[in-house]
Amino acid sequence: TFRQWRQFTHQDEEDRGKRQVLVLGLDGAGKSSMLLGLLPGQPAARRGRCRPTRGFNFMSLNAPACQLDFLEIGGGEDLRRYWSDYMRRTHVLVYVVDSADRSRLPLAKAELHRLLGVGPQMPVVILGNKQDKPDAVSVSELHDALSLSSVTEDRKLFLLAAQLGSEGVESQIADSETQSSPAADDSG
């Protein structure tokens, strides 16, 4: 439950060896598939067959510099209102966007900018997912569609493109972790 997640993050927020990664995005963006892709030995065929997340998923990975604790919260309209509640204890936000669903890019943009307005100045990884689809927007089109040039310069922002079976997402997220400071350090 969400209560268990809050207790978990509260207990470990002093532990500098762990980093909380919040994975958000509209329903159908591919958040669960992306997380499955981070697990060693997961076949690409299985990654594309995830059921929609109705609540949340949690998984932990050991990266070279720290332990990454991923919390994915479903992207349905009924769950989006809770997203900002989890920003305070998060070290990195991974925002997954369906690059092939052009009709939902304005909504993805609105939700992203709402989160950026609420959350602390944590690094943000924006994952343009489903780049293997024929109607997918390019990375530069995604940058424009999400109005990323309007994001303040003091925020670390990473824009990545991914497709089913692509490699390297884990290392990109881990790289952003090494540049993050713990969310509890709000003193500066």
mmCIF file of C-alpha atoms in Angstrom:
data_model
loop_
_atom_site.group_PDB
_atom_site.id
_atom_site.type_symbol
_atom_site.label_atom_id
_atom_site.label_comp_id
_atom_site.label_asym_id
_atom_site.label_seq_id
_atom_site.Cartn_x
_atom_site.Cartn_y
_atom_site.Cartn_z
ATOM 1 C CA THR A 1 0.000 0.000 0.000
ATOM 2 C CA PHE A 2 0.962 3.648 -0.262
ATOM 3 C CA ARG A 3 1.243 3.795 3.542
ATOM 4 C CA GLN A 4 3.888 1.049 3.475
ATOM 5 C CA TRP A 5 5.858 2.991 0.857
ATOM 6 C CA ARG A 6 5.798 6.137 2.994
ATOM 7 C CA GLN A 7 7.044 4.196 6.026
ATOM 8 C CA PHE A 8 9.746 2.560 3.930
ATOM 9 C CA THR A 9 11.051 5.829 2.487
ATOM 10 C CA HIS A 10 10.890 7.560 5.867
ATOM 11 C CA GLN A 11 12.938 4.820 7.533
ATOM 12 C CA ASP A 12 15.598 4.906 4.839
ATOM 13 C CA GLU A 13 15.818 8.605 4.022
ATOM 14 C CA GLU A 14 18.944 8.963 6.177
ATOM 15 C CA ASP A 15 20.613 6.050 4.409
ATOM 16 C CA ARG A 16 22.741 7.710 1.723
ATOM 17 C CA GLY A 17 23.357 4.380 -0.011
ATOM 18 C CA LYS A 18 19.762 4.230 -1.225
ATOM 19 C CA ARG A 19 18.064 6.470 -3.758
ATOM 20 C CA GLN A 20 14.320 6.637 -4.327
ATOM 21 C CA VAL A 21 13.365 6.827 -7.994
ATOM 22 C CA LEU A 22 9.770 7.796 -8.708
ATOM 23 C CA VAL A 23 8.495 6.493 -12.059
ATOM 24 C CA LEU A 24 5.489 8.377 -13.415
ATOM 25 C CA GLY A 25 3.733 8.841 -16.733
ATOM 26 C CA LEU A 26 0.288 8.582 -18.235
ATOM 27 C CA ASP A 27 -1.393 5.189 -18.365
ATOM 28 C CA GLY A 28 -0.088 3.149 -21.275
ATOM 29 C CA ALA A 29 3.211 5.045 -21.535
ATOM 30 C CA GLY A 30 5.266 1.925 -20.799
ATOM 31 C CA LYS A 31 6.413 2.502 -17.220
ATOM 32 C CA SER A 32 6.070 -1.138 -16.146
ATOM 33 C CA SER A 33 7.743 -2.377 -19.327
ATOM 34 C CA MET A 34 10.635 0.007 -18.744
ATOM 35 C CA LEU A 35 11.050 -1.283 -15.193
ATOM 36 C CA LEU A 36 10.954 -4.894 -16.380
ATOM 37 C CA GLY A 37 13.680 -3.978 -18.846
ATOM 38 C CA LEU A 38 15.935 -3.017 -15.953
ATOM 39 C CA LEU A 39 15.754 -6.501 -14.461
ATOM 40 C CA PRO A 40 18.514 -8.828 -15.632
ATOM 41 C CA GLY A 41 17.398 -11.694 -17.838
ATOM 42 C CA GLN A 42 13.979 -10.338 -18.798
ATOM 43 C CA PRO A 43 13.133 -11.200 -22.415
ATOM 44 C CA ALA A 44 12.049 -8.234 -24.536
ATOM 45 C CA ALA A 45 8.866 -10.045 -25.558
ATOM 46 C CA ARG A 46 7.669 -10.102 -21.952
ATOM 47 C CA ARG A 47 8.363 -6.399 -21.420
ATOM 48 C CA GLY A 48 5.730 -5.329 -23.925
ATOM 49 C CA ARG A 49 2.981 -7.395 -22.313
ATOM 50 C CA CYS A 50 2.514 -5.667 -18.977
ATOM 51 C CA ARG A 51 -0.892 -5.059 -17.510
ATOM 52 C CA PRO A 52 -1.778 -1.486 -16.564
ATOM 53 C CA THR A 53 -0.669 -0.578 -13.061
ATOM 54 C CA ARG A 54 -3.755 -0.034 -10.912
ATOM 55 C CA GLY A 55 -1.857 1.127 -7.838
ATOM 56 C CA PHE A 56 1.885 0.965 -7.658
ATOM 57 C CA ASN A 57 4.869 -1.299 -8.319
ATOM 58 C CA PHE A 58 8.066 -1.357 -6.322
ATOM 59 C CA MET A 59 11.431 -2.858 -7.167
ATOM 60 C CA SER A 60 14.993 -2.455 -6.000
ATOM 61 C CA LEU A 61 18.202 -2.661 -8.038
ATOM 62 C CA ASN A 62 21.811 -2.494 -6.998
ATOM 63 C CA ALA A 63 23.646 0.066 -9.119
ATOM 64 C CA PRO A 64 27.428 0.565 -8.915
ATOM 65 C CA ALA A 65 27.195 3.645 -6.676
ATOM 66 C CA CYS A 66 24.024 2.942 -4.691
ATOM 67 C CA GLN A 67 20.830 0.948 -4.348
ATOM 68 C CA LEU A 68 17.996 2.243 -6.541
ATOM 69 C CA ASP A 69 14.500 1.822 -5.119
ATOM 70 C CA PHE A 70 11.945 2.346 -7.881
ATOM 71 C CA LEU A 71 8.342 3.259 -7.124
ATOM 72 C CA GLU A 72 6.020 3.275 -10.123
ATOM 73 C CA ILE A 73 2.610 4.795 -9.569
ATOM 74 C CA GLY A 74 -0.117 4.075 -12.111
ATOM 75 C CA GLY A 75 -0.910 6.789 -14.633
ATOM 76 C CA GLY A 76 -4.691 6.608 -14.670
ATOM 77 C CA GLU A 77 -6.598 9.808 -14.036
ATOM 78 C CA ASP A 78 -7.685 8.551 -10.604
ATOM 79 C CA LEU A 79 -4.053 8.084 -9.481
ATOM 80 C CA ARG A 80 -2.408 11.181 -10.971
ATOM 81 C CA ARG A 81 -3.689 13.390 -8.182
ATOM 82 C CA TYR A 82 -1.479 11.441 -5.737
ATOM 83 C CA TRP A 83 1.724 11.791 -7.742
ATOM 84 C CA SER A 84 2.903 14.997 -6.095
ATOM 85 C CA ASP A 85 2.562 13.413 -2.635
ATOM 86 C CA TYR A 86 5.613 11.254 -3.413
ATOM 87 C CA MET A 87 7.890 13.944 -4.823
ATOM 88 C CA ARG A 88 9.300 15.138 -1.495
ATOM 89 C CA ARG A 89 11.106 11.899 -0.638
ATOM 90 C CA THR A 90 12.273 11.215 -4.164
ATOM 91 C CA HIS A 91 15.817 11.669 -5.421
ATOM 92 C CA VAL A 92 15.111 11.282 -9.142
ATOM 93 C CA LEU A 93 11.916 11.489 -11.159
ATOM 94 C CA VAL A 94 11.624 9.288 -14.245
ATOM 95 C CA TYR A 95 8.752 10.539 -16.385
ATOM 96 C CA VAL A 96 7.797 8.103 -19.143
ATOM 97 C CA VAL A 97 6.045 9.416 -22.260
ATOM 98 C CA ASP A 98 4.502 7.361 -25.059
ATOM 99 C CA SER A 99 6.277 8.904 -28.065
ATOM 100 C CA ALA A 100 3.818 7.304 -30.470
ATOM 101 C CA ASP A 101 0.643 8.678 -28.870
ATOM 102 C CA ARG A 102 0.670 12.195 -30.297
ATOM 103 C CA SER A 103 -2.879 12.913 -29.120
ATOM 104 C CA ARG A 104 -1.844 12.568 -25.460
ATOM 105 C CA LEU A 105 1.354 14.622 -25.621
ATOM 106 C CA PRO A 106 -0.445 17.806 -24.449
ATOM 107 C CA LEU A 107 -1.765 15.949 -21.389
ATOM 108 C CA ALA A 108 1.678 14.426 -20.743
ATOM 109 C CA LYS A 109 3.143 17.937 -20.939
ATOM 110 C CA ALA A 110 0.562 19.382 -18.541
ATOM 111 C CA GLU A 111 1.133 16.632 -15.972
ATOM 112 C CA LEU A 112 4.922 16.934 -16.251
ATOM 113 C CA HIS A 113 4.891 20.701 -15.736
ATOM 114 C CA ARG A 114 2.478 20.324 -12.809
ATOM 115 C CA LEU A 115 4.986 17.956 -11.175
ATOM 116 C CA LEU A 116 7.935 20.223 -11.926
ATOM 117 C CA GLY A 117 6.103 23.074 -10.218
ATOM 118 C CA VAL A 118 5.505 21.043 -7.063
ATOM 119 C CA GLY A 119 8.653 19.013 -6.651
ATOM 120 C CA PRO A 120 12.062 19.930 -5.329
ATOM 121 C CA GLN A 121 14.903 20.578 -7.755
ATOM 122 C CA MET A 122 15.660 16.889 -8.258
ATOM 123 C CA PRO A 123 17.039 15.495 -11.515
ATOM 124 C CA VAL A 124 14.357 14.499 -14.003
ATOM 125 C CA VAL A 125 14.781 11.758 -16.589
ATOM 126 C CA ILE A 126 12.201 12.039 -19.347
ATOM 127 C CA LEU A 127 11.964 8.794 -21.251
ATOM 128 C CA GLY A 128 10.449 9.055 -24.720
ATOM 129 C CA ASN A 129 9.274 5.467 -24.923
ATOM 130 C CA LYS A 130 8.050 3.382 -27.875
ATOM 131 C CA GLN A 131 10.475 4.877 -30.371
ATOM 132 C CA ASP A 132 10.122 1.670 -32.395
ATOM 133 C CA LYS A 133 6.538 2.598 -33.345
ATOM 134 C CA PRO A 134 6.046 4.121 -36.824
ATOM 135 C CA ASP A 135 4.203 7.216 -35.554
ATOM 136 C CA ALA A 136 6.669 8.031 -32.776
ATOM 137 C CA VAL A 137 7.824 11.624 -32.515
ATOM 138 C CA SER A 138 11.545 12.286 -32.682
ATOM 139 C CA VAL A 139 13.501 13.341 -29.618
ATOM 140 C CA SER A 140 13.547 16.960 -30.797
ATOM 141 C CA GLU A 141 9.783 16.874 -31.452
ATOM 142 C CA LEU A 142 9.264 15.432 -27.984
ATOM 143 C CA HIS A 143 11.426 18.197 -26.513
ATOM 144 C CA ASP A 144 9.210 20.782 -28.198
ATOM 145 C CA ALA A 145 5.905 19.017 -27.440
ATOM 146 C CA LEU A 146 6.759 18.909 -23.732
ATOM 147 C CA SER A 147 8.063 22.519 -23.717
ATOM 148 C CA LEU A 148 11.297 21.413 -22.101
ATOM 149 C CA SER A 149 13.096 24.619 -23.059
ATOM 150 C CA SER A 150 10.912 26.400 -20.483
ATOM 151 C CA VAL A 151 12.284 24.263 -17.635
ATOM 152 C CA THR A 152 14.555 26.301 -15.384
ATOM 153 C CA GLU A 153 18.271 25.976 -15.965
ATOM 154 C CA ASP A 154 19.008 24.956 -12.377
ATOM 155 C CA ARG A 155 17.152 21.657 -12.818
ATOM 156 C CA LYS A 156 19.087 18.694 -14.206
ATOM 157 C CA LEU A 157 17.043 17.297 -17.057
ATOM 158 C CA PHE A 158 17.786 14.213 -19.144
ATOM 159 C CA LEU A 159 15.776 13.386 -22.265
ATOM 160 C CA LEU A 160 16.174 9.787 -23.437
ATOM 161 C CA ALA A 161 14.557 7.776 -26.189
ATOM 162 C CA ALA A 162 13.793 4.080 -25.811
ATOM 163 C CA GLN A 163 12.125 1.226 -27.587
ATOM 164 C CA LEU A 164 11.164 -2.295 -26.624
ATOM 165 C CA GLY A 165 14.332 -4.257 -25.998
ATOM 166 C CA SER A 166 16.604 -1.214 -25.936
ATOM 167 C CA GLU A 167 19.583 -1.236 -23.617
ATOM 168 C CA GLY A 168 21.157 1.542 -21.635
ATOM 169 C CA VAL A 169 18.172 2.933 -19.726
ATOM 170 C CA GLU A 170 19.520 1.489 -16.475
ATOM 171 C CA SER A 171 22.908 3.132 -16.921
ATOM 172 C CA GLN A 172 21.325 6.476 -17.828
ATOM 173 C CA ILE A 173 19.161 6.405 -14.713
ATOM 174 C CA ALA A 174 22.134 5.341 -12.605
ATOM 175 C CA ASP A 175 24.175 8.212 -14.096
ATOM 176 C CA SER A 176 21.480 10.662 -13.045
ATOM 177 C CA GLU A 177 21.617 9.150 -9.546
ATOM 178 C CA THR A 178 25.282 10.035 -9.183
ATOM 179 C CA GLN A 179 24.384 13.662 -9.875
ATOM 180 C CA SER A 180 21.498 13.770 -7.412
ATOM 181 C CA SER A 181 21.552 14.870 -3.836
ATOM 182 C CA PRO A 182 19.254 13.318 -1.245
ATOM 183 C CA ALA A 183 15.762 14.789 -1.189
ATOM 184 C CA ALA A 184 16.050 15.461 2.523
ATOM 185 C CA ASP A 185 18.784 18.057 1.860
ATOM 186 C CA ASP A 186 16.441 21.040 1.534
ATOM 187 C CA SER A 187 18.652 23.354 3.581
ATOM 188 C CA GLY A 188 20.506 24.960 0.669
#
